[in-house]
Short mmCIF file of C-alpha atoms and ligand atoms in Angstrom, two decimals:
data_model
loop_
_atom_site.label_atom_id
_atom_site.label_comp_id
_atom_site.label_asym_id
_atom_site.label_seq_id
_atom_site.Cartn_x
_atom_site.Cartn_y
_atom_site.Cartn_z
CA MET A 1 0.00 0.00 0.00
CA PRO A 2 1.34 3.49 -0.76
CA ALA A 3 2.13 5.64 2.27
CA LEU A 4 -0.29 8.14 3.77
CA HIS A 5 0.84 11.63 4.68
CA GLU A 6 2.44 11.42 8.14
CA ARG A 7 -0.34 13.54 9.68
CA LEU A 8 -2.95 11.10 8.35
CA VAL A 9 -1.34 7.91 9.67
CA PRO A 10 -2.65 8.38 13.25
CA VAL A 11 -6.08 9.27 11.84
CA TYR A 12 -6.26 5.97 9.98
CA GLU A 13 -4.87 4.02 12.93
CA GLU A 14 -7.51 5.54 15.16
CA VAL A 15 -10.27 4.57 12.70
CA VAL A 16 -9.09 0.95 12.68
CA LYS A 17 -8.80 0.87 16.47
CA ARG A 18 -12.17 2.47 17.18
CA ASN A 19 -14.04 0.42 14.58
CA PRO A 20 -12.62 -3.10 14.92
CA GLY A 21 -13.49 -5.60 12.20
CA GLU A 22 -15.28 -3.05 10.01
CA VAL A 23 -13.10 -3.75 7.00
CA GLU A 24 -15.28 -2.04 4.38
CA PHE A 25 -15.27 1.14 6.47
CA HIS A 26 -11.48 0.98 6.85
CA GLN A 27 -11.17 0.55 3.07
CA ALA A 28 -13.42 3.54 2.32
CA VAL A 29 -11.50 5.76 4.75
CA TRP A 30 -8.12 4.65 3.39
CA GLU A 31 -9.17 5.49 -0.18
CA VAL A 32 -10.06 9.05 0.81
CA LEU A 33 -7.05 9.64 3.08
CA GLU A 34 -4.71 8.40 0.34
CA SER A 35 -6.01 11.14 -1.98
CA LEU A 36 -5.69 13.88 0.63
CA HIS A 37 -1.86 13.95 0.74
CA PRO A 38 -1.51 17.14 -1.36
CA VAL A 39 -4.38 18.79 0.55
CA VAL A 40 -2.65 18.28 3.90
CA VAL A 41 0.53 19.78 2.44
CA ARG A 42 -1.24 22.83 1.01
CA HIS A 43 -3.85 23.34 3.77
CA PRO A 44 -2.41 22.38 7.17
CA GLU A 45 -5.35 24.24 8.77
CA TYR A 46 -7.63 21.24 8.13
CA ALA A 47 -5.39 18.87 10.09
CA ASP A 48 -4.72 21.56 12.73
CA ALA A 49 -8.47 21.78 13.42
CA GLU A 50 -8.73 17.95 13.37
CA ILE A 51 -11.23 18.24 10.52
CA ILE A 52 -10.20 14.95 8.90
CA ARG A 53 -10.23 13.10 12.19
CA ARG A 54 -13.67 14.49 13.05
CA MET A 55 -14.98 13.60 9.59
CA CYS A 56 -14.12 9.92 10.18
CA GLU A 57 -16.30 9.78 13.31
CA PRO A 58 -20.06 9.74 12.62
CA GLU A 59 -22.08 12.50 14.29
CA ARG A 60 -24.60 9.88 15.44
CA GLN A 61 -25.03 6.09 15.11
CA ILE A 62 -28.40 4.50 15.76
CA ILE A 63 -28.79 0.72 16.11
CA PHE A 64 -32.20 -0.75 16.88
CA ARG A 65 -34.26 -3.91 17.19
CA VAL A 66 -36.75 -4.64 14.41
CA PRO A 67 -39.22 -7.35 15.46
CA TRP A 68 -41.99 -8.41 13.05
CA VAL A 69 -44.38 -11.29 12.42
CA ASP A 70 -44.05 -13.47 9.30
CA ASP A 71 -46.91 -15.01 7.31
CA ARG A 72 -46.82 -18.15 9.47
CA GLY A 73 -47.34 -16.12 12.63
CA ARG A 74 -43.75 -16.49 13.83
CA VAL A 75 -41.85 -13.59 15.35
CA GLN A 76 -38.78 -12.61 13.31
CA LEU A 77 -35.99 -10.36 14.48
CA ASN A 78 -33.66 -8.07 12.53
CA ARG A 79 -31.24 -5.29 13.35
CA GLY A 80 -31.75 -1.78 11.97
CA PHE A 81 -29.14 0.95 11.51
CA ARG A 82 -28.93 4.63 10.70
CA VAL A 83 -25.52 6.27 10.71
CA GLU A 84 -25.82 10.06 10.51
CA PHE A 85 -22.30 10.89 9.44
CA ASN A 86 -22.02 14.56 8.64
CA SER A 87 -24.49 17.45 8.48
CA ALA A 88 -22.10 20.32 7.71
CA LEU A 89 -23.70 20.94 4.31
CA GLY A 90 -27.35 20.16 5.03
CA PRO A 91 -29.78 17.58 6.44
CA TYR A 92 -28.48 14.01 6.49
CA LYS A 93 -29.20 12.28 3.18
CA GLY A 94 -28.47 8.74 2.01
CA GLY A 95 -30.22 5.48 1.23
CA LEU A 96 -31.43 2.48 3.20
CA ARG A 97 -30.11 -0.99 2.33
CA PHE A 98 -32.01 -4.19 3.17
CA HIS A 99 -29.69 -7.14 2.63
CA PRO A 100 -28.57 -10.05 4.86
CA SER A 101 -24.92 -8.88 4.62
CA VAL A 102 -25.71 -5.54 6.31
CA TYR A 103 -23.83 -4.79 9.53
CA LEU A 104 -22.45 -1.59 11.05
CA GLY A 105 -19.23 -1.63 8.96
CA ILE A 106 -21.18 -1.68 5.66
CA ILE A 107 -23.45 1.16 6.75
CA LYS A 108 -20.47 3.22 7.93
CA PHE A 109 -18.56 2.76 4.68
CA LEU A 110 -21.62 3.80 2.70
CA GLY A 111 -22.32 6.76 5.01
CA PHE A 112 -18.72 7.94 4.85
CA GLU A 113 -18.69 7.85 1.02
CA GLN A 114 -22.03 9.63 0.98
CA ILE A 115 -20.51 12.73 2.63
CA PHE A 116 -18.18 13.37 -0.31
CA LYS A 117 -20.67 12.28 -2.97
CA ASN A 118 -23.33 14.64 -1.68
CA SER A 119 -20.81 17.45 -1.52
CA LEU A 120 -19.84 16.82 -5.16
CA THR A 121 -23.45 17.26 -6.30
CA GLY A 122 -23.29 20.90 -5.18
CA MET A 123 -26.64 20.44 -3.39
CA PRO A 124 -27.17 21.34 0.30
CA ILE A 125 -27.19 17.79 1.72
CA GLY A 126 -25.17 16.06 4.43
CA GLY A 127 -24.16 12.38 4.44
CA ALA A 128 -25.84 9.36 6.07
CA LYS A 129 -26.78 5.75 5.35
CA GLY A 130 -28.97 3.14 6.97
CA GLY A 131 -30.56 -0.24 6.55
CA ALA A 132 -31.11 -3.63 8.07
CA ASP A 133 -29.91 -7.23 7.80
CA PHE A 134 -33.36 -8.12 6.44
CA ASP A 135 -33.63 -10.06 3.18
CA PRO A 136 -36.73 -9.06 1.19
CA LYS A 137 -36.01 -11.86 -1.31
CA GLY A 138 -38.63 -14.59 -1.06
CA ARG A 139 -40.80 -12.58 1.35
CA SER A 140 -44.43 -11.77 0.54
CA ASP A 141 -45.58 -8.17 0.12
CA ALA A 142 -47.38 -8.43 3.47
CA GLU A 143 -44.17 -9.55 5.22
CA VAL A 144 -42.16 -6.74 3.61
CA MET A 145 -44.85 -4.28 4.73
CA ARG A 146 -44.80 -5.52 8.33
CA PHE A 147 -41.01 -5.35 8.40
CA CYS A 148 -40.99 -1.79 6.98
CA GLN A 149 -43.63 -0.68 9.48
CA SER A 150 -41.61 -2.04 12.40
CA PHE A 151 -38.39 -0.50 11.03
CA MET A 152 -40.02 2.93 10.69
CA THR A 153 -41.66 2.68 14.12
CA GLU A 154 -38.19 3.27 15.57
CA LEU A 155 -36.54 5.25 12.78
CA TYR A 156 -39.22 7.95 12.45
CA ARG A 157 -38.05 9.83 15.56
CA HIS A 158 -34.67 10.48 13.93
CA LEU A 159 -36.06 11.73 10.59
CA GLY A 160 -37.52 14.97 9.29
CA GLU A 161 -37.29 16.98 6.09
CA HIS A 162 -34.80 19.34 7.77
CA THR A 163 -33.08 16.60 9.80
CA ASP A 164 -32.55 13.34 7.94
CA VAL A 165 -34.02 12.21 4.60
CA PRO A 166 -33.45 8.56 3.60
CA ALA A 167 -33.93 7.00 0.14
CA GLY A 168 -33.55 3.51 -1.39
CA ASP A 169 -30.50 1.33 -2.00
CA ILE A 170 -30.05 -2.43 -2.44
CA GLY A 171 -33.30 -4.17 -1.51
CA VAL A 172 -35.20 -0.91 -1.03
CA GLY A 173 -37.20 0.18 -4.06
CA ALA A 174 -40.54 1.90 -4.65
CA ARG A 175 -42.49 -0.78 -2.74
CA GLU A 176 -40.41 -0.44 0.43
CA ILE A 177 -40.32 3.37 0.23
CA GLY A 178 -44.13 3.30 0.05
CA TYR A 179 -44.53 1.18 3.18
CA LEU A 180 -41.91 3.25 5.05
CA PHE A 181 -43.52 6.55 4.08
CA GLY A 182 -46.99 5.27 4.96
CA GLN A 183 -45.86 4.35 8.46
CA TYR A 184 -44.00 7.66 8.94
CA LYS A 185 -47.14 9.57 7.94
CA ARG A 186 -49.31 7.48 10.24
CA ILE A 187 -47.08 7.90 13.30
CA THR A 188 -46.36 11.61 12.90
CA ASN A 189 -49.71 12.67 11.43
CA ARG A 190 -47.75 14.78 8.93
CA TYR A 191 -47.76 14.46 5.15
CA GLU A 192 -44.11 15.43 5.12
CA SER A 193 -43.37 14.42 1.54
CA GLY A 194 -39.76 15.58 1.74
CA VAL A 195 -38.90 13.03 4.44
CA LEU A 196 -38.10 10.16 2.07
CA THR A 197 -37.09 10.29 -1.59
CA GLY A 198 -37.76 7.76 -4.31
CA LYS A 199 -41.53 8.08 -3.73
CA GLY A 200 -44.15 7.10 -6.31
CA LEU A 201 -45.06 9.75 -8.88
CA THR A 202 -48.62 10.15 -7.59
CA TRP A 203 -47.59 10.81 -3.96
CA GLY A 204 -44.71 13.27 -4.09
CA GLY A 205 -42.10 11.42 -6.12
CA ALA A 206 -39.99 13.10 -8.79
CA GLN A 207 -39.73 12.23 -12.45
CA VAL A 208 -36.37 10.58 -13.31
CA ARG A 209 -35.54 9.59 -9.68
CA ARG A 210 -36.04 5.90 -10.54
CA GLU A 211 -33.73 6.19 -13.54
CA ALA A 212 -31.34 8.78 -12.10
CA THR A 213 -28.41 6.73 -10.80
CA GLY A 214 -28.10 4.66 -13.98
CA TYR A 215 -28.74 7.59 -16.32
CA GLY A 216 -26.33 9.80 -14.37
CA LEU A 217 -23.62 7.15 -14.53
CA VAL A 218 -23.93 6.98 -18.30
CA PHE A 219 -23.94 10.80 -18.63
CA PHE A 220 -20.69 10.80 -16.64
CA VAL A 221 -19.12 8.18 -18.92
CA ASP A 222 -20.32 10.14 -21.94
CA GLU A 223 -18.32 13.12 -20.59
CA ILE A 224 -15.22 10.93 -20.11
CA LEU A 225 -15.55 9.76 -23.70
CA ARG A 226 -16.14 13.30 -24.95
CA THR A 227 -12.91 14.55 -23.32
CA ARG A 228 -11.15 11.84 -25.33
CA GLY A 229 -12.88 12.85 -28.56
CA ASP A 230 -15.01 9.69 -28.44
CA SER A 231 -18.63 8.62 -27.85
CA PHE A 232 -20.79 5.59 -26.95
CA ASP A 233 -21.54 4.99 -30.60
CA GLY A 234 -20.80 1.35 -31.43
CA LYS A 235 -19.14 0.60 -28.08
CA THR A 236 -19.69 -2.73 -26.32
CA VAL A 237 -20.58 -2.42 -22.64
CA VAL A 238 -20.74 -4.92 -19.77
CA VAL A 239 -22.92 -4.00 -16.77
CA SER A 240 -22.92 -6.05 -13.58
CA GLY A 241 -26.12 -6.38 -11.56
CA SER A 242 -29.67 -6.07 -12.88
CA GLY A 243 -31.28 -3.93 -10.19
CA ASN A 244 -32.33 -0.30 -10.19
CA VAL A 245 -28.93 1.15 -11.12
CA ALA A 246 -27.97 -1.47 -13.71
CA VAL A 247 -31.27 -1.59 -15.58
CA TYR A 248 -31.48 2.17 -16.20
CA ALA A 249 -27.78 2.38 -17.03
CA ILE A 250 -28.45 -0.24 -19.70
CA ALA A 251 -31.38 1.79 -21.05
CA LYS A 252 -29.33 4.99 -21.35
CA VAL A 253 -26.30 3.27 -22.95
CA GLN A 254 -28.63 1.93 -25.61
CA GLN A 255 -30.18 5.38 -26.18
CA LEU A 256 -26.69 6.80 -26.72
CA GLY A 257 -25.74 4.17 -29.31
CA GLY A 258 -23.80 1.65 -27.20
CA ARG A 259 -24.50 -2.10 -27.04
CA VAL A 260 -24.80 -3.75 -23.61
CA ILE A 261 -23.83 -7.38 -24.10
CA ALA A 262 -23.89 -8.74 -20.55
CA CYS A 263 -25.49 -8.20 -17.14
CA SER A 264 -25.86 -10.28 -13.98
CA ASP A 265 -27.39 -10.98 -10.59
CA SER A 266 -25.89 -12.67 -7.55
CA ASP A 267 -26.40 -16.13 -9.08
CA GLY A 268 -24.79 -15.64 -12.50
CA TYR A 269 -24.63 -13.60 -15.68
CA VAL A 270 -26.10 -13.54 -19.14
CA VAL A 271 -24.27 -12.78 -22.41
CA ASP A 272 -26.38 -11.49 -25.28
CA GLU A 273 -24.17 -10.36 -28.18
CA ALA A 274 -27.12 -8.82 -30.05
CA GLY A 275 -27.60 -6.44 -27.13
CA ILE A 276 -29.69 -6.89 -23.97
CA ASP A 277 -33.43 -6.67 -24.73
CA PHE A 278 -34.38 -3.88 -22.32
CA ASP A 279 -38.13 -4.60 -22.28
CA LEU A 280 -37.57 -8.27 -21.47
CA LEU A 281 -34.99 -7.45 -18.78
CA HIS A 282 -37.29 -4.85 -17.23
CA GLU A 283 -40.22 -7.24 -17.17
CA ILE A 284 -38.23 -10.06 -15.55
CA LYS A 285 -36.07 -8.15 -13.07
CA ILE A 286 -38.05 -5.05 -12.15
CA GLU A 287 -41.71 -6.03 -12.65
CA ARG A 288 -41.51 -9.71 -11.64
CA ARG A 289 -38.43 -9.69 -9.32
CA GLY A 290 -37.23 -12.76 -11.26
CA ARG A 291 -33.73 -14.12 -11.89
CA ILE A 292 -31.33 -13.26 -14.70
CA SER A 293 -31.35 -16.95 -15.72
CA ASP A 294 -35.03 -16.43 -16.70
CA TYR A 295 -33.85 -13.79 -19.19
CA ALA A 296 -31.67 -16.33 -21.05
CA ALA A 297 -34.46 -18.91 -20.99
CA LYS A 298 -36.99 -16.47 -22.46
CA ARG A 299 -34.62 -14.82 -24.94
CA GLY A 300 -33.80 -18.17 -26.56
CA SER A 301 -30.68 -19.22 -28.44
CA GLY A 302 -29.26 -15.67 -28.76
CA ALA A 303 -28.39 -15.43 -25.08
CA THR A 304 -26.18 -17.59 -22.87
CA TYR A 305 -26.49 -17.93 -19.10
CA VAL A 306 -23.37 -18.66 -17.05
CA SER A 307 -23.76 -19.37 -13.35
CA GLY A 308 -21.39 -17.85 -10.80
CA ALA A 309 -19.19 -14.75 -10.93
CA GLY A 310 -17.00 -14.06 -13.96
CA ILE A 311 -18.86 -11.37 -15.87
CA TRP A 312 -15.59 -9.38 -16.23
CA GLN A 313 -14.27 -12.15 -18.51
CA VAL A 314 -16.66 -10.92 -21.21
CA PRO A 315 -14.66 -8.66 -23.61
CA CYS A 316 -15.95 -5.07 -23.77
CA ASP A 317 -14.92 -1.46 -24.39
CA ILE A 318 -16.61 -0.12 -21.25
CA ALA A 319 -17.34 -1.84 -17.91
CA LEU A 320 -19.95 -0.55 -15.45
CA PRO A 321 -19.97 -2.39 -12.09
CA CYS A 322 -23.51 -1.73 -10.76
CA ALA A 323 -24.10 -4.54 -8.23
CA THR A 324 -22.25 -4.36 -4.92
CA GLN A 325 -19.01 -3.59 -3.06
CA ASN A 326 -15.73 -5.30 -4.02
CA GLU A 327 -17.28 -7.21 -6.94
CA LEU A 328 -14.49 -6.22 -9.38
CA ASP A 329 -11.18 -7.56 -8.05
CA ASP A 330 -7.67 -7.92 -9.48
CA VAL A 331 -8.64 -11.03 -11.48
CA GLY A 332 -11.56 -9.15 -13.06
CA ALA A 333 -9.40 -6.08 -13.72
CA ALA A 334 -6.67 -8.21 -15.37
CA SER A 335 -9.25 -9.72 -17.66
CA LEU A 336 -10.75 -6.33 -18.60
CA ILE A 337 -7.29 -4.93 -19.35
CA ARG A 338 -6.32 -8.00 -21.39
CA ASN A 339 -9.49 -7.67 -23.46
CA GLY A 340 -8.90 -3.98 -24.26
CA CYS A 341 -11.47 -2.29 -21.98
CA ARG A 342 -10.88 1.50 -22.00
CA VAL A 343 -13.27 2.86 -19.34
CA VAL A 344 -14.49 1.53 -15.97
CA ALA A 345 -17.11 3.60 -14.14
CA GLU A 346 -18.69 2.62 -10.83
CA GLY A 347 -22.49 2.58 -10.64
CA ALA A 348 -22.34 0.70 -7.35
CA ASN A 349 -20.61 1.98 -4.20
CA MET A 350 -16.98 0.82 -3.90
CA PRO A 351 -17.40 -2.14 -6.31
CA THR A 352 -13.73 -2.07 -7.34
CA THR A 353 -11.06 -3.33 -4.93
CA PRO A 354 -8.00 -1.12 -4.26
CA ALA A 355 -5.73 -3.60 -6.09
CA ALA A 356 -8.01 -3.55 -9.14
CA ILE A 357 -8.10 0.28 -9.15
CA ARG A 358 -4.29 0.39 -9.13
CA MET A 359 -4.07 -2.10 -12.01
CA LEU A 360 -6.58 -0.16 -14.11
CA ALA A 361 -4.71 3.11 -13.48
CA GLU A 362 -1.35 1.57 -14.42
CA ALA A 363 -2.88 0.18 -17.62
CA GLY A 364 -4.21 3.65 -18.56
CA VAL A 365 -7.87 2.67 -18.25
CA ALA A 366 -10.04 5.69 -17.36
CA PHE A 367 -11.57 4.97 -13.94
CA ALA A 368 -14.53 6.87 -12.45
CA PRO A 369 -15.22 6.27 -8.74
CA GLY A 370 -18.81 5.80 -7.54
CA LYS A 371 -18.69 8.95 -5.40
CA ALA A 372 -18.69 10.96 -8.61
CA ALA A 373 -20.15 8.62 -11.22
CA ASN A 374 -23.22 7.40 -9.30
CA ALA A 375 -24.04 10.74 -7.64
CA GLY A 376 -26.94 11.32 -10.05
CA GLY A 377 -29.25 9.30 -7.79
CA VAL A 378 -28.79 11.42 -4.71
CA ALA A 379 -28.67 14.61 -6.78
CA THR A 380 -32.11 13.81 -8.19
CA SER A 381 -33.27 12.97 -4.66
CA ALA A 382 -32.26 16.53 -3.74
CA LEU A 383 -34.31 17.73 -6.72
CA GLU A 384 -37.23 15.69 -5.33
CA MET A 385 -36.80 17.45 -1.95
CA GLN A 386 -36.74 20.78 -3.76
CA GLN A 387 -40.02 20.00 -5.55
CA ASN A 388 -41.64 18.75 -2.33
CA ALA A 389 -40.60 21.90 -0.46
CA SER A 390 -42.17 24.13 -3.11
CA ARG A 391 -45.20 21.86 -3.76
CA ASP A 392 -44.13 21.65 -7.37
CA SER A 393 -43.52 18.89 -9.90
CA TRP A 394 -41.29 19.14 -12.92
CA THR A 395 -41.50 17.35 -16.26
CA PHE A 396 -39.36 14.34 -17.14
CA GLU A 397 -37.50 16.33 -19.80
CA TYR A 398 -36.68 19.24 -17.49
CA THR A 399 -35.56 16.96 -14.64
CA GLU A 400 -33.39 14.86 -16.94
CA LYS A 401 -31.80 18.03 -18.27
CA ARG A 402 -30.99 19.13 -14.70
CA LEU A 403 -29.50 15.69 -13.99
CA ALA A 404 -27.33 15.84 -17.11
CA GLU A 405 -26.08 19.33 -16.12
CA ILE A 406 -25.24 18.13 -12.60
CA MET A 407 -23.27 15.15 -13.94
CA ARG A 408 -21.38 17.40 -16.36
CA SER A 409 -20.54 19.73 -13.51
CA ILE A 410 -19.31 16.88 -11.25
CA HIS A 411 -17.15 15.61 -14.09
CA GLU A 412 -15.69 19.08 -14.61
CA ARG A 413 -15.04 19.58 -10.88
CA CYS A 414 -13.19 16.25 -10.71
CA LEU A 415 -10.96 17.10 -13.65
CA VAL A 416 -10.22 20.68 -12.56
CA THR A 417 -9.43 19.60 -8.98
CA ALA A 418 -7.26 16.66 -10.03
CA GLU A 419 -5.25 19.00 -12.25
CA ALA A 420 -4.95 21.65 -9.52
CA TYR A 421 -3.58 19.07 -7.07
CA GLY A 422 -1.04 17.53 -9.42
CA SER A 423 -2.86 14.42 -10.70
CA PRO A 424 -4.32 15.42 -14.09
CA GLY A 425 -6.98 13.03 -15.38
CA ASN A 426 -7.23 11.14 -12.06
CA TYR A 427 -10.95 11.05 -11.21
CA VAL A 428 -10.36 9.36 -7.84
CA VAL A 429 -8.10 12.15 -6.61
CA GLY A 430 -10.36 14.82 -8.14
CA ALA A 431 -13.57 13.43 -6.58
CA ASN A 432 -12.08 12.87 -3.13
CA ILE A 433 -10.41 16.28 -2.90
CA ALA A 434 -13.27 18.31 -4.41
CA GLY A 435 -15.81 16.54 -2.19
CA PHE A 436 -13.61 16.91 0.89
CA ILE A 437 -12.73 20.59 0.59
CA GLN A 438 -16.31 21.82 0.49
CA VAL A 439 -17.24 19.87 3.63
CA ALA A 440 -13.98 20.78 5.37
CA ASP A 441 -14.50 24.50 4.74
CA ALA A 442 -18.04 24.27 6.11
CA MET A 443 -16.79 22.44 9.21
CA LEU A 444 -14.11 25.07 9.76
CA ALA A 445 -16.74 27.80 9.53
CA LEU A 446 -19.11 26.04 11.93
CA GLY A 447 -16.51 25.68 14.69
CA VAL A 448 -15.79 22.66 16.88
CA ILE A 449 -19.20 20.98 16.95
P1 NDP B 501 -30.91 -3.38 -6.29
O1 NDP B 501 -31.25 -4.11 -5.06
O2 NDP B 501 -31.97 -2.77 -7.13
O3 NDP B 501 -30.03 -4.30 -7.25
C1 NDP B 501 -28.81 -4.87 -6.85
C2 NDP B 501 -28.35 -5.78 -7.97
O4 NDP B 501 -27.04 -6.23 -7.73
C3 NDP B 501 -29.22 -7.01 -8.11
O5 NDP B 501 -29.27 -7.38 -9.45
C4 NDP B 501 -28.45 -8.03 -7.28
O6 NDP B 501 -28.71 -9.37 -7.62
C5 NDP B 501 -27.05 -7.67 -7.68
N1 NDP B 501 -26.08 -8.17 -6.73
C6 NDP B 501 -26.06 -8.00 -5.40
N2 NDP B 501 -25.01 -8.63 -4.87
C7 NDP B 501 -24.36 -9.19 -5.91
C8 NDP B 501 -23.19 -9.97 -6.03
N3 NDP B 501 -22.46 -10.31 -4.96
N4 NDP B 501 -22.79 -10.36 -7.28
C9 NDP B 501 -23.52 -10.03 -8.37
N5 NDP B 501 -24.65 -9.30 -8.31
C10 NDP B 501 -25.05 -8.89 -7.10
O7 NDP B 501 -29.84 -2.24 -5.82
P2 NDP B 501 -29.42 -0.91 -6.57
O8 NDP B 501 -29.39 -1.14 -8.03
O9 NDP B 501 -30.22 0.20 -6.01
O10 NDP B 501 -27.93 -0.73 -6.01
C11 NDP B 501 -26.80 -1.31 -6.65
C12 NDP B 501 -25.55 -0.60 -6.19
O11 NDP B 501 -25.63 0.79 -6.54
C13 NDP B 501 -25.27 -0.63 -4.70
O12 NDP B 501 -23.86 -0.64 -4.48
C14 NDP B 501 -25.83 0.70 -4.21
O13 NDP B 501 -25.24 1.13 -3.01
C15 NDP B 501 -25.42 1.59 -5.38
N6 NDP B 501 -26.18 2.83 -5.51
C16 NDP B 501 -27.54 2.83 -5.63
C17 NDP B 501 -28.23 4.01 -5.78
C18 NDP B 501 -29.70 4.05 -6.03
O14 NDP B 501 -30.18 5.14 -6.36
N7 NDP B 501 -30.42 2.96 -5.93
C19 NDP B 501 -27.52 5.31 -5.73
C20 NDP B 501 -26.09 5.20 -5.71
C21 NDP B 501 -25.45 4.00 -5.58
P3 NDP B 501 -29.72 -10.26 -6.72
O15 NDP B 501 -31.08 -9.88 -7.20
O16 NDP B 501 -29.34 -11.65 -7.03
O17 NDP B 501 -29.48 -9.90 -5.28
#
């Protein structure tokens, strides 16, 4: 591992000591601290005021019991989390994840990344993340509803449109947001539409929010290509996952003239050289909550299903990891490089391991970190809050235009900052430093709080 600036070594050591076993959180902190070397040299005032150290400690961590009754009348028990990391720029904002792998370390890594991502959007939102070790897969709608109601029965007291505004993430889509919002409304007796984002269009939701993370990711890649005098036209693209982010990334790549030839779920992946049939994928994965193997079965001889990991073995020009953390490792990166991939952009949060990032950089592959490339989701959530606050609703076209402008501006900020701090073209350095400085300046102004 490359060395950290000497003033950051004790910060990292303290994070590891105070948060034992939370390896994903350690990884997320390391990635940011590594980028901050030139900032510490140029701006010792941040370290003098312990800004970086304070930023690594959440403002508040809430852990709670979530009991609920399943369809057979048995009591089930899960653990809920909300980590309110940093509110220097605005109310806490960040999604909820329902997945059996969720524990405090996952929520902290996501909440920590969210601070810098939200800052990069230029919107007035702080960073947070939450969730539970609940698995919605295989549960009936009634079970999911009872779980969400129990979860919100504790969480509601920590939320508010000026306090903390959650959204979706893995395992939390429109259905779960509906049940959560319903329970919030019932307990508080307030139709506080700005308290959750990702709502349905008829009850306070914003156009394009559903599509925003995937669309935003592709707008960001389009900018990368444009700076290289290139475009999506005729490019082959591999997208991992087939959830909210992946599906709408696939749609936008196709609109811009690219061909997505593979996508996946946690069981396996499908290769379809003719290009993924978006309508079929949408029907199976989004409408029916089916498996990606069903896609191959329905599509017929044109598509091949392969069980297990290995999607990065499929040759492509552009790779978009859109499933989960650490899904693209050194073996996957080696294969992408060998097959001539030119751009990797993260739709998921921290899907690329540190070793894989280093290999891609050394091979000259353009690499866009999730903090910047997938920020379109939370940015559009902030647009949803804006519409809720003013009792307004914008058209799809106008909202998509705003999203595209935000992604262009994030891209520009990354490039300008990377150049200013001596790493031209390095999106990781640009995103981490640009995101950090805005929050750090706000924390300096707000005093020791
Ligand atoms: P969804 O739950 O809608 O979809 C997740 C997808 O990833 C599913 O297809 C799932 O497959 C797949 N997946 C999960 N684990 C693995 C694995 N180990 N290997 C292969 N595939 C896997 O979640 P989202 O699309 O909302 O989120 C995806 C990623 O994007 C996450 O990292 C999330 O934090 C990030 N993100 C999401 C945003 C949003 O707006 N939703 C915003 C910014 C980032 P299966 O069905 O088998 O579980």
